[in-house]
Short mmCIF file of C-alpha atoms and ligand atoms in Angstrom, two decimals:
data_model
loop_
_atom_site.label_atom_id
_atom_site.label_comp_id
_atom_site.label_asym_id
_atom_site.label_seq_id
_atom_site.Cartn_x
_atom_site.Cartn_y
_atom_site.Cartn_z
CA UNK G 1315 -15.41 27.30 -6.15
CA UNK G 1316 -12.42 28.43 -8.23
CA UNK G 1317 -12.27 28.15 -12.00
CA UNK G 1318 -9.66 26.35 -14.06
CA UNK G 1319 -6.96 28.72 -15.40
CA UNK G 1320 -8.11 31.48 -13.06
CA UNK G 1321 -5.15 33.42 -11.65
CA UNK G 1322 -5.34 34.31 -7.97
CA UNK G 1323 -2.96 36.00 -5.51
CA UNK G 1324 -1.91 33.51 -2.85
CA UNK G 1325 0.25 33.43 0.27
CA UNK G 1326 1.51 30.02 1.32
CA UNK G 1327 0.72 29.47 5.01
CA UNK G 1328 1.13 25.71 5.47
CA UNK G 1329 2.53 22.51 4.01
CA UNK G 1330 1.06 19.06 3.42
CA UNK G 1331 2.71 15.74 4.20
CA UNK G 1332 3.47 15.26 0.49
CA UNK G 1333 5.36 18.55 0.36
CA UNK G 1334 2.75 20.79 -1.30
CA UNK G 1335 2.35 24.34 -0.05
CA UNK G 1336 -1.16 25.40 0.99
CA UNK G 1337 -2.71 28.84 0.83
CA UNK G 1338 -6.28 30.02 1.30
CA UNK G 1339 -8.47 32.12 -0.86
CA UNK G 1340 -11.95 33.00 0.47
CA UNK G 1341 -11.57 30.12 2.92
CA UNK G 1342 -10.82 27.62 0.16
CA UNK G 1343 -7.53 25.71 0.34
CA UNK G 1344 -5.29 25.85 -2.71
CA UNK G 1345 -2.45 23.29 -2.94
CA UNK G 1346 0.65 24.31 -4.88
CA UNK G 1347 3.64 22.01 -5.42
CA UNK G 1348 7.19 23.34 -4.96
CA UNK G 1349 6.18 26.26 -2.77
CA UNK G 1350 7.22 27.11 0.79
CA UNK G 1351 5.60 28.86 3.76
CA UNK G 1352 5.89 32.61 3.24
CA UNK G 1353 5.85 32.49 -0.58
CA UNK G 1354 3.67 35.22 -2.09
CA UNK G 1355 2.65 34.31 -5.62
CA UNK G 1356 0.25 34.65 -8.47
CA UNK G 1357 -1.20 31.18 -8.69
CA UNK G 1358 -2.80 29.56 -11.73
CA UNK G 1359 -5.61 27.16 -10.80
CA UNK G 1360 -5.12 23.87 -12.68
CA UNK G 1361 -7.82 21.79 -11.00
CA UNK G 1362 -10.85 23.11 -9.15
CA UNK G 1363 -12.86 20.99 -6.72
CA UNK G 1364 -15.97 22.15 -4.82
CA UNK G 1365 -14.09 23.04 -1.61
CA UNK G 1366 -10.43 23.12 -2.62
CA UNK G 1367 -8.17 23.50 -5.65
CA UNK G 1368 -4.76 22.68 -7.07
CA UNK G 1369 -2.55 25.36 -8.55
CA UNK G 1370 0.87 26.05 -9.99
CA UNK G 1371 3.14 29.07 -9.66
CA UNK G 1372 2.28 31.61 -12.37
CA UNK G 1373 4.65 34.13 -10.87
CA UNK G 1374 6.57 34.12 -7.62
CA UNK G 1375 6.32 37.67 -6.29
CA UNK G 1376 7.98 37.31 -2.92
CA UNK G 1377 9.97 34.18 -2.10
CA UNK G 1378 9.86 32.46 1.29
CA UNK G 1379 12.99 32.75 3.43
CA UNK G 1380 13.16 28.94 3.37
CA UNK G 1381 13.72 28.88 -0.38
CA UNK G 1382 16.94 27.75 -2.04
CA UNK G 1383 17.85 27.17 -5.67
CA UNK G 1384 16.97 23.50 -6.44
CA UNK G 1385 20.24 21.68 -7.13
CA UNK G 1386 18.78 19.16 -9.57
CA UNK G 1387 18.20 19.81 -13.28
CA UNK G 1388 15.13 17.55 -13.44
CA UNK G 1389 13.47 18.58 -10.16
CA UNK G 1390 10.52 20.21 -11.89
CA UNK G 1391 9.67 17.16 -14.02
CA UNK G 1392 10.77 14.15 -11.94
CA UNK G 1393 8.30 12.60 -9.50
CA UNK G 1394 10.92 11.71 -6.88
CA UNK G 1395 11.64 14.76 -4.69
CA UNK G 1396 9.23 17.23 -3.11
CA UNK G 1397 11.42 19.51 -0.98
CA UNK G 1398 14.43 20.34 -3.13
CA UNK G 1399 13.39 24.01 -3.36
CA UNK G 1400 13.80 24.61 0.37
CA UNK G 1401 16.53 24.21 2.96
CA UNK G 1402 16.84 20.78 4.56
CA UNK G 1403 16.23 22.37 7.97
CA UNK G 1404 12.91 23.80 6.72
CA UNK G 1405 11.99 20.38 5.30
CA UNK G 1406 12.67 18.77 8.70
CA UNK G 1407 10.45 21.39 10.38
CA UNK G 1408 7.64 20.55 7.95
CA UNK G 1409 8.00 16.82 8.60
CA UNK G 1410 8.00 17.34 12.37
CA UNK G 1411 4.80 19.36 12.02
CA UNK G 1412 3.21 16.71 9.78
CA UNK G 1413 3.86 14.03 12.41
CA UNK G 1414 2.62 16.20 15.30
CA UNK G 1415 -0.51 17.23 13.38
CA UNK G 1416 -1.33 13.61 12.58
CA UNK G 1417 -1.25 12.53 16.23
CA UNK G 1418 -3.04 15.59 17.59
CA UNK G 1419 -5.66 16.12 14.86
CA UNK G 1420 -6.31 12.60 13.53
CA UNK G 1421 -5.50 10.68 16.69
CA UNK G 1422 -6.61 13.22 19.31
CA UNK G 1423 -3.45 12.18 21.19
CA UNK G 1424 -0.92 14.31 23.05
CA UNK G 1425 2.29 12.32 23.42
CA UNK G 1426 5.69 13.94 23.95
CA UNK G 1427 7.08 14.80 20.52
CA UNK G 1428 10.84 14.38 20.38
CA UNK G 1429 12.58 16.58 17.79
CA UNK G 1430 12.95 14.91 14.39
CA UNK G 1431 16.21 13.14 13.62
CA UNK G 1432 17.34 14.50 10.27
CA UNK G 1433 19.97 12.96 8.04
CA UNK G 1434 23.53 14.19 8.50
CA UNK G 1435 23.99 14.20 4.74
CA UNK G 1436 20.68 14.32 2.88
CA UNK G 1437 22.29 13.19 -0.38
CA UNK G 1438 23.44 9.86 -1.78
CA UNK G 1439 21.61 8.01 0.98
CA UNK G 1440 19.61 5.46 -1.00
CA UNK G 1441 20.95 1.92 -1.18
CA UNK G 1442 18.55 0.88 -3.94
CA UNK G 1443 17.31 2.31 -7.23
CA UNK G 1444 15.19 0.92 -10.04
CA UNK G 1445 15.55 2.85 -13.27
CA UNK G 1446 13.04 2.31 -16.08
CA UNK G 1447 14.65 1.93 -19.53
CA UNK G 1448 12.97 3.33 -22.63
CA UNK G 1449 13.54 4.68 -26.10
CA UNK G 1450 13.53 8.44 -26.69
CA UNK G 1451 14.46 10.07 -30.02
CA UNK G 1452 15.85 6.77 -31.27
CA UNK G 1453 18.14 6.32 -28.28
CA UNK G 1454 17.98 4.04 -25.23
CA UNK G 1455 17.59 6.13 -22.06
CA UNK G 1456 16.98 5.47 -18.40
CA UNK G 1457 15.93 7.64 -15.50
CA UNK G 1458 12.82 8.22 -13.41
CA UNK G 1459 9.11 8.43 -14.01
CA UNK G 1460 7.57 11.89 -14.09
CA UNK G 1461 4.98 12.56 -11.39
CA UNK G 1462 1.84 10.37 -11.73
CA UNK G 1463 2.98 9.14 -15.14
CA UNK G 1464 5.06 6.52 -16.92
CA UNK G 1465 6.94 9.04 -19.02
CA UNK G 1466 10.66 8.59 -18.39
CA UNK G 1467 12.64 11.66 -17.36
CA UNK G 1468 16.14 10.63 -18.52
CA UNK G 1469 18.62 11.19 -15.71
CA UNK G 1470 21.46 9.05 -14.44
CA UNK G 1471 23.04 11.13 -11.66
CA UNK G 1472 20.20 11.48 -9.16
CA UNK G 1473 21.52 13.10 -5.98
CA UNK G 1474 19.61 10.67 -3.74
CA UNK G 1475 21.69 7.72 -4.99
CA UNK G 1476 25.39 7.09 -4.44
CA UNK G 1477 27.45 8.63 -7.30
CA UNK G 1478 28.66 5.12 -8.20
CA UNK G 1479 25.12 4.25 -9.36
CA UNK G 1480 25.31 7.04 -11.97
CA UNK G 1481 28.67 5.81 -13.23
CA UNK G 1482 27.45 2.22 -13.57
CA UNK G 1483 24.30 3.40 -15.35
CA UNK G 1484 26.23 5.53 -17.82
CA UNK G 1485 28.55 2.65 -18.62
CA UNK G 1486 25.63 0.22 -18.96
CA UNK G 1487 23.72 2.61 -21.23
CA UNK G 1488 26.74 3.00 -23.49
CA UNK G 1489 26.93 -0.78 -23.99
CA UNK G 1490 23.19 -1.10 -24.39
CA UNK G 1491 23.28 1.49 -27.20
CA UNK G 1492 26.33 -0.06 -28.86
CA UNK G 1493 24.90 -3.56 -28.70
CA UNK G 1494 21.50 -2.35 -29.83
CA UNK G 1495 19.65 -4.00 -26.92
CA UNK G 1496 16.00 -3.01 -27.26
CA UNK G 1497 14.35 -1.12 -24.39
CA UNK G 1498 10.88 -2.28 -23.41
CA UNK G 1499 7.97 -0.40 -24.96
CA UNK G 1500 5.21 -0.27 -22.37
CA UNK G 1501 2.49 0.75 -24.81
CA UNK G 1502 3.16 -2.07 -27.27
CA UNK G 1503 4.56 -4.61 -24.84
CA UNK G 1504 7.61 -5.14 -27.09
CA UNK G 1505 11.38 -4.99 -26.50
CA UNK G 1506 13.70 -6.58 -23.96
CA UNK G 1507 15.08 -4.31 -21.22
CA UNK G 1508 12.54 -3.05 -18.70
CA UNK G 1509 14.57 -1.80 -15.75
CA UNK G 1510 18.10 -1.50 -14.47
CA UNK G 1511 18.02 -2.24 -10.76
CA UNK G 1512 20.97 -1.37 -8.50
CA UNK G 1513 21.46 -2.13 -4.84
CA UNK G 1514 24.46 -1.46 -2.62
CA UNK G 1515 25.40 -2.68 0.84
CA UNK G 1516 26.02 0.52 2.80
CA UNK G 1517 28.64 -1.04 5.06
CA UNK G 1518 30.00 -3.74 2.77
CA UNK G 1519 30.16 -1.63 -0.40
CA UNK G 1520 29.01 -4.64 -2.45
CA UNK G 1521 26.82 -3.75 -5.41
CA UNK G 1522 24.17 -5.78 -7.22
CA UNK G 1523 23.04 -5.02 -10.74
CA UNK G 1524 19.88 -6.72 -11.89
CA UNK G 1525 18.64 -6.48 -15.48
CA UNK G 1526 14.87 -6.76 -15.54
CA UNK G 1527 13.98 -8.23 -18.93
CA UNK G 1528 10.88 -9.47 -20.73
CA UNK G 1529 12.43 -12.86 -21.64
CA UNK G 1530 15.55 -14.83 -20.68
CA UNK G 1531 18.51 -13.18 -22.44
CA UNK G 1532 21.59 -14.62 -20.79
CA UNK G 1533 23.68 -14.64 -23.96
CA UNK G 1534 22.83 -11.08 -24.90
CA UNK G 1535 23.51 -9.75 -21.42
CA UNK G 1536 26.74 -11.64 -20.77
CA UNK G 1537 29.25 -9.46 -22.73
CA UNK G 1538 27.81 -6.32 -21.14
CA UNK G 1539 27.90 -7.93 -17.68
CA UNK G 1540 31.53 -8.99 -18.10
CA UNK G 1541 32.61 -5.53 -19.20
CA UNK G 1542 30.77 -3.88 -16.33
CA UNK G 1543 32.20 -6.25 -13.75
CA UNK G 1544 35.67 -5.67 -15.12
CA UNK G 1545 35.28 -1.92 -14.84
CA UNK G 1546 33.44 -1.91 -11.48
CA UNK G 1547 34.87 -4.53 -9.12
CA UNK G 1548 32.24 -3.51 -6.53
CA UNK G 1549 29.71 -5.42 -8.68
CA UNK G 1550 29.77 -8.69 -6.76
CA UNK G 1551 26.40 -9.78 -8.10
CA UNK G 1552 24.97 -9.36 -11.59
CA UNK G 1553 21.66 -11.02 -12.24
CA UNK G 1554 18.71 -11.12 -14.56
CA UNK G 1555 15.09 -11.02 -13.52
CA UNK G 1556 12.51 -12.13 -16.07
CA UNK G 1557 9.21 -10.27 -16.11
CA UNK G 1558 7.13 -11.03 -19.23
CA UNK G 1559 3.89 -9.59 -17.79
CA UNK G 1560 2.22 -6.40 -19.00
CA UNK G 1561 2.20 -4.83 -15.57
CA UNK G 1562 3.78 -1.95 -13.72
CA UNK G 1563 5.07 -4.31 -11.04
CA UNK G 1564 8.83 -4.10 -11.60
CA UNK G 1565 10.11 -7.57 -10.74
CA UNK G 1566 8.97 -10.88 -12.16
CA UNK G 1567 9.14 -14.15 -10.24
CA UNK G 1568 12.31 -15.64 -11.77
CA UNK G 1569 15.84 -14.40 -11.08
CA UNK G 1570 19.03 -15.97 -12.47
CA UNK G 1571 22.57 -15.08 -11.53
CA UNK G 1572 24.70 -14.00 -14.49
CA UNK G 1573 27.99 -13.30 -12.72
CA UNK G 1574 29.16 -13.45 -9.11
CA UNK G 1575 26.84 -14.17 -6.21
CA UNK G 1576 23.05 -14.46 -6.12
CA UNK G 1577 22.87 -11.85 -3.37
CA UNK G 1578 24.93 -9.08 -1.80
CA UNK G 1579 25.84 -8.90 1.86
CA UNK G 1580 25.49 -6.05 4.31
CA UNK G 1581 25.04 -5.40 8.01
CA UNK G 1582 22.16 -3.62 9.73
CA UNK G 1583 22.70 -2.69 13.42
CA UNK G 1584 25.58 -5.18 13.40
CA UNK G 1585 23.38 -8.01 12.09
CA UNK G 1586 24.69 -9.67 8.93
CA UNK G 1587 22.08 -9.80 6.18
CA UNK G 1588 21.90 -11.15 2.65
CA UNK G 1589 20.01 -9.11 0.09
CA UNK G 1590 18.47 -10.74 -2.93
CA UNK G 1591 16.66 -8.55 -5.49
CA UNK G 1592 13.28 -9.35 -3.94
CA UNK G 1593 14.14 -8.83 -0.27
CA UNK G 1594 12.57 -5.83 1.48
CA UNK G 1595 15.24 -3.64 3.03
CA UNK G 1596 15.06 -0.09 4.33
CA UNK G 1597 16.51 2.14 1.58
CA UNK G 1598 18.45 4.43 3.93
CA UNK G 1599 20.70 2.18 6.00
CA UNK G 1600 22.30 4.80 8.27
CA UNK G 1601 18.95 6.32 9.26
CA UNK G 1602 17.29 2.89 9.56
CA UNK G 1603 19.96 1.98 12.10
CA UNK G 1604 19.08 5.08 14.12
CA UNK G 1605 15.37 4.26 13.75
CA UNK G 1606 15.84 0.69 15.00
CA UNK G 1607 18.08 2.00 17.80
CA UNK G 1608 15.25 4.24 19.00
CA UNK G 1609 12.75 1.39 18.72
CA UNK G 1610 15.07 -0.65 20.94
CA UNK G 1611 15.37 2.16 23.47
CA UNK G 1612 11.57 2.52 23.54
CA UNK G 1613 11.24 -1.26 24.04
CA UNK G 1614 13.31 -1.00 27.30
CA UNK G 1615 14.76 -4.48 27.13
CA UNK G 1616 16.78 -6.04 29.94
CA UNK G 1617 17.18 -9.61 28.73
CA UNK G 1618 14.07 -10.95 30.44
CA UNK G 1619 11.39 -9.95 27.92
CA UNK G 1620 9.66 -11.93 25.27
CA UNK G 1621 9.26 -9.92 22.09
CA UNK G 1622 6.73 -10.29 19.28
CA UNK G 1623 7.73 -8.62 15.99
CA UNK G 1624 4.64 -8.39 13.79
CA UNK G 1625 5.17 -7.48 10.09
CA UNK G 1626 8.80 -8.52 10.57
CA UNK G 1627 9.89 -8.69 6.90
CA UNK G 1628 13.37 -10.22 6.82
CA UNK G 1629 13.51 -9.95 10.60
CA UNK G 1630 16.00 -7.11 10.94
CA UNK G 1631 14.24 -5.17 13.71
CA UNK G 1632 13.67 -8.17 15.96
CA UNK G 1633 17.09 -9.66 15.25
CA UNK G 1634 18.77 -6.37 16.16
CA UNK G 1635 17.05 -6.67 19.58
CA UNK G 1636 17.52 -10.42 20.05
CA UNK G 1637 20.51 -10.03 22.40
CA UNK G 1638 18.29 -8.00 24.74
CA UNK G 1639 15.38 -10.44 25.05
CA UNK G 1640 14.68 -13.95 26.27
CA UNK G 1641 12.73 -14.89 23.19
CA UNK G 1642 11.82 -13.34 19.85
CA UNK G 1643 8.90 -14.35 17.62
CA UNK G 1644 8.53 -12.80 14.16
CA UNK G 1645 5.47 -12.94 11.89
CA UNK G 1646 5.42 -11.93 8.23
CA UNK G 1647 3.09 -12.69 5.33
CA UNK G 1648 5.69 -13.13 2.53
CA UNK G 1649 7.24 -16.64 2.65
CA UNK G 1650 10.58 -15.62 1.02
CA UNK G 1651 11.03 -12.83 3.57
CA UNK G 1652 10.51 -15.36 6.38
CA UNK G 1653 13.07 -17.69 4.75
CA UNK G 1654 15.49 -14.74 4.75
CA UNK G 1655 14.70 -14.00 8.40
CA UNK G 1656 15.39 -17.60 9.39
CA UNK G 1657 18.65 -17.59 7.45
CA UNK G 1658 19.66 -14.24 8.91
CA UNK G 1659 19.08 -15.63 12.43
CA UNK G 1660 21.16 -18.70 11.64
CA UNK G 1661 24.00 -16.71 10.02
CA UNK G 1662 24.20 -14.51 13.10
CA UNK G 1663 24.01 -17.50 15.47
CA UNK G 1664 20.84 -16.15 17.04
CA UNK G 1665 19.12 -19.09 18.68
CA UNK G 1666 16.33 -17.48 20.70
CA UNK G 1667 14.23 -16.52 17.67
CA UNK G 1668 11.54 -18.15 15.58
CA UNK G 1669 9.78 -16.80 12.50
CA UNK G 1670 6.43 -17.67 10.99
CA UNK G 1671 4.67 -17.10 7.70
CA UNK G 1672 1.21 -15.70 8.23
CA UNK G 1673 -1.19 -12.81 8.38
CA UNK G 1674 -0.52 -10.51 11.33
CA UNK G 1675 -4.21 -10.40 12.35
CA UNK G 1676 -4.65 -14.17 12.25
CA UNK G 1677 -1.42 -14.82 14.13
CA UNK G 1678 -2.13 -12.19 16.75
CA UNK G 1679 -5.60 -13.67 17.31
CA UNK G 1680 -4.22 -17.20 17.61
CA UNK G 1681 -1.48 -16.14 20.03
CA UNK G 1682 -4.03 -14.25 22.14
CA UNK G 1683 -6.31 -17.30 22.10
CA UNK G 1684 -3.46 -19.49 23.32
CA UNK G 1685 -2.97 -17.11 26.23
CA UNK G 1686 0.43 -15.85 25.10
CA UNK G 1687 1.63 -12.68 26.83
CA UNK G 1688 4.68 -11.17 25.11
CA UNK G 1689 6.18 -8.36 27.20
CA UNK G 1690 6.80 -6.13 24.21
CA UNK G 1691 5.15 -6.09 20.76
CA UNK G 1692 6.77 -4.31 17.81
CA UNK G 1693 4.42 -3.30 15.00
CA UNK G 1694 5.92 -2.17 11.67
CA UNK G 1695 2.98 -2.31 9.26
CA UNK G 1696 2.89 -1.21 5.60
CA UNK G 1697 1.57 2.27 4.70
CA UNK G 1698 -2.09 1.34 5.18
CA UNK G 1699 -1.43 0.56 8.84
CA UNK G 1700 -2.81 -2.27 10.99
CA UNK G 1701 -6.35 -3.53 10.86
CA UNK G 1702 -8.61 -3.33 13.89
CA UNK G 1703 -8.55 -7.10 14.52
CA UNK G 1704 -4.77 -7.05 14.78
CA UNK G 1705 -4.81 -4.18 17.27
CA UNK G 1706 -7.59 -5.78 19.27
CA UNK G 1707 -5.68 -9.09 19.51
CA UNK G 1708 -2.47 -7.23 20.38
CA UNK G 1709 -4.25 -5.60 23.33
CA UNK G 1710 -5.71 -8.94 24.46
CA UNK G 1711 -2.13 -10.22 24.78
CA UNK G 1712 -1.61 -7.34 27.25
CA UNK G 1713 2.05 -6.50 26.54
CA UNK G 1714 3.62 -3.88 28.81
CA UNK G 1715 4.72 -1.86 25.83
CA UNK G 1716 3.89 -1.58 22.16
CA UNK G 1717 6.46 0.01 19.86
CA UNK G 1718 4.95 1.10 16.57
CA UNK G 1719 7.14 1.99 13.60
CA UNK G 1720 5.43 3.57 10.63
CA UNK G 1721 6.17 5.27 7.33
CA UNK G 1722 2.70 6.86 7.36
CA UNK G 1723 2.00 9.22 10.28
CA UNK G 1724 -1.72 9.40 9.44
CA UNK G 1725 -2.40 5.66 9.75
CA UNK G 1726 -0.01 5.41 12.72
CA UNK G 1727 -2.02 8.11 14.52
CA UNK G 1728 -5.31 6.38 13.67
CA UNK G 1729 -4.00 3.02 14.96
CA UNK G 1730 -2.55 4.56 18.12
CA UNK G 1731 -5.90 6.25 18.82
CA UNK G 1732 -7.53 2.81 18.71
CA UNK G 1733 -4.85 1.37 21.02
CA UNK G 1734 -5.51 4.30 23.36
CA UNK G 1735 -9.19 3.31 23.60
CA UNK G 1736 -8.12 -0.26 24.42
CA UNK G 1737 -5.86 0.68 27.32
CA UNK G 1738 -2.55 1.93 25.89
CA UNK G 1739 -1.16 5.40 26.44
CA UNK G 1740 0.84 7.10 23.67
CA UNK G 1741 3.90 8.28 25.59
CA UNK G 1742 6.28 9.59 23.00
CA UNK G 1743 6.80 9.89 19.28
CA UNK G 1744 10.11 10.23 17.48
CA UNK G 1745 10.12 11.25 13.82
CA UNK G 1746 13.12 10.03 11.84
CA UNK G 1747 13.81 11.30 8.34
CA UNK G 1748 14.64 8.24 6.27
CA UNK G 1749 13.71 9.89 2.99
CA UNK G 1750 15.28 13.38 2.79
CA UNK G 1751 14.04 15.63 -0.03
CA UNK G 1752 10.99 13.42 -0.67
CA UNK G 1753 7.48 13.71 0.77
CA UNK G 1754 7.92 10.78 3.17
CA UNK G 1755 8.80 10.52 6.84
CA UNK G 1756 9.06 7.67 9.32
CA UNK G 1757 8.11 7.69 13.02
CA UNK G 1758 8.41 5.48 16.11
CA UNK G 1759 5.77 5.54 18.85
CA UNK G 1760 5.97 4.17 22.38
CA UNK G 1761 2.62 3.00 23.77
CA UNK G 1762 2.52 1.82 27.41
CA UNK G 1763 -0.19 -0.14 29.16
CA UNK G 1764 -2.33 2.16 31.32
CA UNK G 1765 -2.24 1.38 35.04
N1 SAH E 2665 9.93 -4.83 9.81
C1 SAH E 2665 10.51 -5.03 8.52
C2 SAH E 2665 9.55 -4.85 7.35
C3 SAH E 2665 8.55 -3.73 7.45
S1 SAH E 2665 7.63 -3.42 5.97
C4 SAH E 2665 11.75 -4.19 8.34
O1 SAH E 2665 11.92 -3.18 9.01
O2 SAH E 2665 12.58 -4.53 7.49
C5 SAH E 2665 6.06 -4.15 6.32
C6 SAH E 2665 6.05 -5.65 6.18
O3 SAH E 2665 4.73 -6.10 6.47
C7 SAH E 2665 6.37 -6.14 4.77
O4 SAH E 2665 7.42 -7.08 4.86
C8 SAH E 2665 5.06 -6.82 4.31
O5 SAH E 2665 5.28 -7.95 3.52
C9 SAH E 2665 4.43 -7.20 5.64
N2 SAH E 2665 2.96 -7.38 5.64
C10 SAH E 2665 2.04 -6.69 4.94
N3 SAH E 2665 0.79 -7.09 5.28
C11 SAH E 2665 0.93 -8.06 6.21
C12 SAH E 2665 -0.01 -8.85 6.96
N4 SAH E 2665 -1.32 -8.72 6.79
N5 SAH E 2665 0.49 -9.74 7.83
C13 SAH E 2665 1.82 -9.87 8.04
N6 SAH E 2665 2.74 -9.13 7.37
C14 SAH E 2665 2.31 -8.24 6.47
#
């Protein structure tokens, strides 16, 4: 076992899914953030566990060939990015390896691995950002939380967001300071402004600004809102969300429109959608469209299939495939998301779809019980993956194909291994990078019923 503050020579030989470099010393793994394969360094141990340790760079003696100068002034302190110190190509190689390792090592599966689809421009891709507001040195600031903390790193021009977000933030901050609007103090639970939340329709260009506040403050926010809307005509929706609770959940239940519309509009794979502050929506629209396109290709639709979309959210995946199927059924646990899905279907004149509020496992079991046999089932679970009952019921429905979409390769591999035991063969896996520069990657898996 290593000792805290011990300094050891280390060569980085691998990378983790979260973007930490890994080296070994006497067989023990040492994880070091912001390193790259090939780095030779003197490493300071900061946390020692019985069989592994965490370290930081004490001195970089020989840099990896993958290294570049990080192009962000707050990279070292902000908790957002994990790969900004290496080329985007090297990051894509790491993510491909992470996905392959998950399926082979965790799942014991050997599908065809298609080469990862990287982003054409790995900057400015996010369509949504929620900036905490706080007080530092007597001044209102906003930015991002430092890693594993609620300390705000003030920064308004994050490279992952469209530059317009930075301009709106700067203008908003100026007014907030002038007007003396009080930022929220998390420790004491006092103050007014908790978060500034921005969302932009990638295709429509429409922008929503939502002030997250501790109490209704329409009058106080109105002059600021009017000035911002005047200066930024893209702001088609300015609203206020009230969250009085002492919690780190960002949004409260109640939202009121201050100016403009209650929601912004956008399109996803040609499907018109409305986005309210609460609605789940993939944060990288261009890459999500490629992801859904691959899911559709894997589903091999010819107009005759019935499709079950479990964990459907606001319905975008299923709706983008509705013109290729006979019937679409969507299931989702959040009632508002299902309302959105139903409205999205109506707005797009899609008549062969129905959506239901419910737990995926319960619905799958009921459908299986009723003897339903969808031809294709799409599974897009949250990070923790599907539970065994859901997968078991999915297999009882005996679809020809299962298309799994996941933002967590480890749970996807675990779930696919279970499907493999119940008669489905993992044919191919496509990694898609929806979250460049961060330690996250998405993948799509095609599982086919074994003969
Ligand atoms: N397919 C959608 C949303 C995917 S995110 C899209 O691409 O936009 C995962 C979704 O699963 C979320 O909307 C979440 O609310 C939902 N969810 C989580 N647990 C669930 C469960 N047990 N049953 C049904 N849906 C669930």
